[in-house]
PDB file of C-alpha atoms in Angstrom:
ATOM      1  CA  MET A 865      54.403   1.077  42.356  1.00 44.00           C
ATOM      2  CA  GLU A 866      50.909   2.504  42.255  1.00 48.00           C
ATOM      3  CA  THR A 867      47.973   0.419  43.602  1.00 48.00           C
ATOM      4  CA  TYR A 868      44.408   0.734  42.451  1.00 50.00           C
ATOM      5  CA  SER A 869      43.654   2.707  45.730  1.00 52.00           C
ATOM      6  CA  ASP A 870      45.719   5.613  44.226  1.00 56.00           C
ATOM      7  CA  MET A 871      43.343   5.620  41.407  1.00 56.00           C
ATOM      8  CA  SER A 872      40.483   7.951  42.455  1.00 81.00           C
ATOM      9  CA  ASN A 873      38.738   9.474  39.337  1.00 80.00           C
ATOM     10  CA  VAL A 874      36.511   6.977  37.423  1.00 81.00           C
ATOM     11  CA  LEU A 875      34.705   7.946  34.139  1.00 79.00           C
ATOM     12  CA  ILE A 876      31.599   6.028  33.396  1.00 80.00           C
ATOM     13  CA  THR A 877      30.267   6.044  29.914  1.00 76.00           C
ATOM     14  CA  ASP A 878      28.544   2.942  29.997  1.00 74.00           C
ATOM     15  CA  ASP A 879      25.071   2.252  31.382  1.00 77.00           C
ATOM     16  CA  VAL A 880      25.938   0.473  34.726  1.00 80.00           C
ATOM     17  CA  ASP A 881      23.900  -0.754  37.457  1.00 82.00           C
ATOM     18  CA  GLN A 882      23.499   2.127  39.990  1.00 89.00           C
ATOM     19  CA  GLN A 883      24.903  -0.481  42.579  1.00 89.00           C
ATOM     20  CA  CYS A 884      28.370  -0.564  40.627  1.00 84.00           C
ATOM     21  CA  VAL A 885      28.352   3.231  41.198  1.00 86.00           C
ATOM     22  CA  ASP A 886      27.263   3.007  44.812  1.00 91.00           C
ATOM     23  CA  ILE A 887      30.177   0.530  45.614  1.00 89.00           C
ATOM     24  CA  LEU A 888      32.776   2.470  43.823  1.00 85.00           C
ATOM     25  CA  GLN A 889      31.952   5.574  45.653  1.00 88.00           C
ATOM     26  CA  SER A 890      31.735   4.035  48.868  1.00 90.00           C
ATOM     27  CA  ILE A 891      35.556   2.887  48.531  1.00 87.00           C
ATOM     28  CA  GLY A 892      36.417   6.388  47.825  1.00 86.00           C
ATOM     29  CA  PHE A 893      36.158   6.811  44.141  1.00 85.00           C
ATOM     30  CA  ASN A 894      34.965   9.871  42.192  1.00 84.00           C
ATOM     31  CA  ILE A 895      32.597   9.121  39.595  1.00 83.00           C
ATOM     32  CA  GLU A 896      32.245  11.292  36.417  1.00 80.00           C
ATOM     33  CA  ASN A 897      29.854  10.800  33.509  1.00 75.00           C
ATOM     34  CA  ASP A 898      30.782  13.581  31.232  1.00 70.00           C
ATOM     35  CA  LEU A 899      33.457  13.022  28.712  1.00 68.00           C
ATOM     36  CA  SER A 900      35.109  16.221  29.175  1.00 66.00           C
ATOM     37  CA  SER A 901      36.208  14.644  32.381  1.00 61.00           C
ATOM     38  CA  ALA A 902      38.215  12.043  30.652  1.00 64.00           C
ATOM     39  CA  LYS A 903      41.652  14.050  30.789  1.00 64.00           C
ATOM     40  CA  ASN A 904      41.430  13.772  34.499  1.00 61.00           C
ATOM     41  CA  SER A 905      40.397  10.078  35.004  1.00 62.00           C
ATOM     42  CA  GLU A 906      42.265   7.376  35.749  1.00 56.00           C
ATOM     43  CA  GLN A 907      39.809   4.688  35.200  1.00 60.00           C
ATOM     44  CA  LEU A 908      37.224   4.321  32.552  1.00 58.00           C
ATOM     45  CA  ILE A 909      34.154   1.826  32.375  1.00 61.00           C
ATOM     46  CA  GLU A 910      32.834   1.899  29.063  1.00 60.00           C
ATOM     47  CA  LYS A 911      31.066   0.560  26.107  1.00 57.00           C
ATOM     48  CA  MET A 912      32.078   2.257  23.020  1.00 57.00           C
ATOM     49  CA  LYS A 913      35.159   2.519  20.950  1.00 60.00           C
ATOM     50  CA  SER A 914      37.910   4.331  23.125  1.00 70.00           C
ATOM     51  CA  GLN A 915      40.896   5.427  20.892  1.00 77.00           C
ATOM     52  CA  LYS A 916      39.971   9.126  21.202  1.00 77.00           C
ATOM     53  CA  ILE A 917      39.094   8.735  25.219  1.00 78.00           C
ATOM     54  CA  ILE A 918      42.397   7.023  25.371  1.00 81.00           C
ATOM     55  CA  GLU A 919      44.670   9.492  23.625  1.00 81.00           C
ATOM     56  CA  ASN A 920      42.859  12.567  25.601  1.00 78.00           C
ATOM     57  CA  SER A 921      43.470  10.791  29.029  1.00 81.00           C
ATOM     58  CA  PRO A 922      47.008  11.044  30.046  1.00 83.00           C
ATOM     59  CA  HIS A 923      46.317   9.806  33.577  1.00 82.00           C
ATOM     60  CA  LEU A 924      44.315   6.786  32.316  1.00 82.00           C
ATOM     61  CA  LYS A 925      45.406   3.475  33.588  1.00 83.00           C
ATOM     62  CA  LEU A 926      42.474   1.009  33.532  1.00 83.00           C
ATOM     63  CA  ILE A 927      39.540   0.351  31.075  1.00 83.00           C
ATOM     64  CA  GLY A 928      36.667  -1.881  32.628  1.00 83.00           C
ATOM     65  CA  ARG A 929      34.147  -3.481  30.597  1.00 82.00           C
ATOM     66  CA  ALA A 930      30.960  -4.335  32.249  1.00 77.00           C
ATOM     67  CA  GLY A 931      30.374  -7.351  29.951  1.00 78.00           C
ATOM     68  CA  THR A 932      32.144 -10.037  28.441  1.00 81.00           C
ATOM     69  CA  GLY A 933      34.041  -9.076  25.419  1.00 82.00           C
ATOM     70  CA  THR A 934      36.551  -6.251  24.649  1.00 86.00           C
ATOM     71  CA  ASP A 935      35.661  -5.942  20.902  1.00 84.00           C
ATOM     72  CA  ASN A 936      34.373  -2.448  21.525  1.00 82.00           C
ATOM     73  CA  ILE A 937      37.490  -1.300  23.306  1.00 86.00           C
ATOM     74  CA  ASP A 938      40.666  -0.141  21.256  1.00 87.00           C
ATOM     75  CA  THR A 939      42.881  -2.831  23.269  1.00 89.00           C
ATOM     76  CA  ASP A 940      45.843  -1.677  20.853  1.00 90.00           C
ATOM     77  CA  SER A 941      45.712   1.915  21.917  1.00 88.00           C
ATOM     78  CA  ALA A 942      45.490   0.841  25.401  1.00 88.00           C
ATOM     79  CA  THR A 943      48.150  -1.446  25.248  1.00 91.00           C
ATOM     80  CA  LYS A 944      50.550   1.122  23.529  1.00 91.00           C
ATOM     81  CA  ARG A 945      49.747   3.466  26.408  1.00 88.00           C
ATOM     82  CA  GLY A 946      50.151   1.080  29.078  1.00 90.00           C
ATOM     83  CA  VAL A 947      46.560   0.960  30.050  1.00 87.00           C
ATOM     84  CA  LEU A 948      45.149  -2.081  31.600  1.00 88.00           C
ATOM     85  CA  VAL A 949      41.917  -3.467  30.023  1.00 89.00           C
ATOM     86  CA  MET A 950      39.710  -5.454  32.160  1.00 87.00           C
ATOM     87  CA  ASN A 951      36.113  -7.243  31.461  1.00 87.00           C
ATOM     88  CA  THR A 952      33.775  -9.300  33.472  1.00 85.00           C
ATOM     89  CA  PRO A 953      33.404 -12.631  31.603  1.00 84.00           C
ATOM     90  CA  GLY A 954      30.267 -14.535  32.662  1.00 80.00           C
ATOM     91  CA  ALA A 955      28.582 -11.455  34.402  1.00 77.00           C
ATOM     92  CA  ASN A 956      25.634 -11.480  32.207  1.00 76.00           C
ATOM     93  CA  THR A 957      25.348 -15.246  31.707  1.00 78.00           C
ATOM     94  CA  LEU A 958      22.006 -15.836  33.737  1.00 78.00           C
ATOM     95  CA  SER A 959      20.439 -12.560  32.001  1.00 80.00           C
ATOM     96  CA  ALA A 960      21.558 -13.864  28.622  1.00 81.00           C
ATOM     97  CA  ALA A 961      20.077 -17.544  29.425  1.00 80.00           C
ATOM     98  CA  GLU A 962      16.807 -15.826  30.542  1.00 83.00           C
ATOM     99  CA  HIS A 963      16.408 -13.751  27.326  1.00 88.00           C
ATOM    100  CA  THR A 964      17.220 -16.863  25.117  1.00 84.00           C
ATOM    101  CA  CYS A 965      14.571 -18.805  26.996  1.00 82.00           C
ATOM    102  CA  GLY A 966      12.039 -15.990  26.569  1.00 87.00           C
ATOM    103  CA  LEU A 967      12.787 -15.670  22.930  1.00 90.00           C
ATOM    104  CA  ILE A 968      12.547 -19.731  22.490  1.00 85.00           C
ATOM    105  CA  CYS A 969       9.149 -19.343  24.249  1.00 83.00           C
ATOM    106  CA  SER A 970       7.957 -16.438  22.145  1.00 87.00           C
ATOM    107  CA  LEU A 971       8.802 -17.948  18.772  1.00 85.00           C
ATOM    108  CA  SER A 972       7.349 -21.388  19.748  1.00 83.00           C
ATOM    109  CA  ARG A 973       4.027 -19.859  20.556  1.00 83.00           C
ATOM    110  CA  SER A 974       4.329 -17.551  17.423  1.00 85.00           C
ATOM    111  CA  ILE A 975       3.686 -14.402  19.724  1.00 87.00           C
ATOM    112  CA  PRO A 976       5.603 -12.155  17.293  1.00 89.00           C
ATOM    113  CA  ALA A 977       2.972 -12.992  14.501  1.00 86.00           C
ATOM    114  CA  ALA A 978       0.113 -12.811  16.776  1.00 86.00           C
ATOM    115  CA  CYS A 979       1.152  -9.438  18.043  1.00 88.00           C
ATOM    116  CA  THR A 980       1.440  -8.162  14.579  1.00 89.00           C
ATOM    117  CA  SER A 981      -1.808  -9.530  13.594  1.00 87.00           C
ATOM    118  CA  ILE A 982      -3.521  -8.037  16.481  1.00 88.00           C
ATOM    119  CA  LYS A 983      -2.204  -4.749  16.094  1.00 92.00           C
ATOM    120  CA  SER A 984      -3.348  -4.742  12.223  1.00 91.00           C
ATOM    121  CA  GLY A 985      -6.747  -5.096  13.910  1.00 92.00           C
ATOM    122  CA  VAL A 986      -7.031  -8.882  12.534  1.00 86.00           C
ATOM    123  CA  TRP A 987      -6.986 -11.957  14.245  1.00 83.00           C
ATOM    124  CA  GLU A 988      -5.532 -14.299  11.835  1.00 79.00           C
ATOM    125  CA  ARG A 989      -5.426 -17.590  13.758  1.00 78.00           C
ATOM    126  CA  ASN A 990      -4.111 -19.695  10.848  1.00 77.00           C
ATOM    127  CA  LEU A 991      -0.927 -17.716  11.123  1.00 72.00           C
ATOM    128  CA  ILE A 992      -0.395 -18.602  14.578  1.00 74.00           C
ATOM    129  CA  ASN A 993       1.323 -21.991  14.733  1.00 72.00           C
ATOM    130  CA  ALA A 994       1.642 -22.763  18.528  1.00 72.00           C
ATOM    131  CA  GLU A 995       4.096 -25.487  19.276  1.00 71.00           C
ATOM    132  CA  SER A 996       4.206 -26.968  22.850  1.00 74.00           C
ATOM    133  CA  LEU A 997       7.709 -26.711  24.223  1.00 73.00           C
ATOM    134  CA  SER A 998       6.778 -29.924  26.233  1.00 71.00           C
ATOM    135  CA  LYS A 999       7.212 -32.043  23.234  1.00 74.00           C
ATOM    136  CA  CYS A1000      10.474 -30.606  22.370  1.00 74.00           C
ATOM    137  CA  LYS A1001      13.968 -31.701  23.678  1.00 75.00           C
ATOM    138  CA  ILE A1002      14.708 -28.020  24.427  1.00 74.00           C
ATOM    139  CA  GLY A1003      11.260 -27.593  26.330  1.00 69.00           C
ATOM    140  CA  VAL A1004      12.385 -30.317  28.577  1.00 71.00           C
ATOM    141  CA  ARG A1005      15.815 -28.960  29.203  1.00 72.00           C
ATOM    142  CA  ILE A1006      14.304 -25.586  30.031  1.00 70.00           C
ATOM    143  CA  VAL A1007      11.901 -27.168  32.262  1.00 70.00           C
ATOM    144  CA  ASN A1008      14.739 -28.752  34.148  1.00 71.00           C
ATOM    145  CA  VAL A1009      16.739 -25.714  34.168  1.00 68.00           C
ATOM    146  CA  ALA A1010      13.861 -23.776  35.663  1.00 68.00           C
ATOM    147  CA  ARG A1011      13.083 -26.345  38.309  1.00 70.00           C
ATOM    148  CA  GLY A1012      16.971 -25.986  39.491  1.00 64.00           C
ATOM    149  CA  VAL A1013      16.337 -22.242  39.658  1.00 59.00           C
ATOM    150  CA  ILE A1014      13.145 -22.248  41.589  1.00 55.00           C
ATOM    151  CA  VAL A1015      14.490 -24.931  44.131  1.00 51.00           C
ATOM    152  CA  ASP A1016      17.684 -23.001  44.639  1.00 49.00           C
TER     153      ASP A1016
END
């Protein structure tokens, strides 16, 4: 039976953090970024539909998705070829929560409308409906979460 340590070539077609690449290289993996290397790769870290890559990669054994879902991976083709598909559920939860909080704050303070107004050369204060989050249930919860993050 082949182990993961027998798999030495990794094709990365996704934008992954350099730390991921460094870790893989430090434990002996050879990293490729060129799709022409697919035929020699045993693993694939990717973010695009993969049927063509799977078909052109006779040595492929593993597809890793740096993210939650696998909807952008042709799991049917992978399964037919006996290729294991893995993802990283929860890996971007904090980032997604931070982004959501930023969007909530931005919209509650009408920042997109203010930005558009300023870019057009006119400050239309009446378009800006700034709502204080401290008066909203979501605002109180965001503050409580932020307190927990700051304290930790």
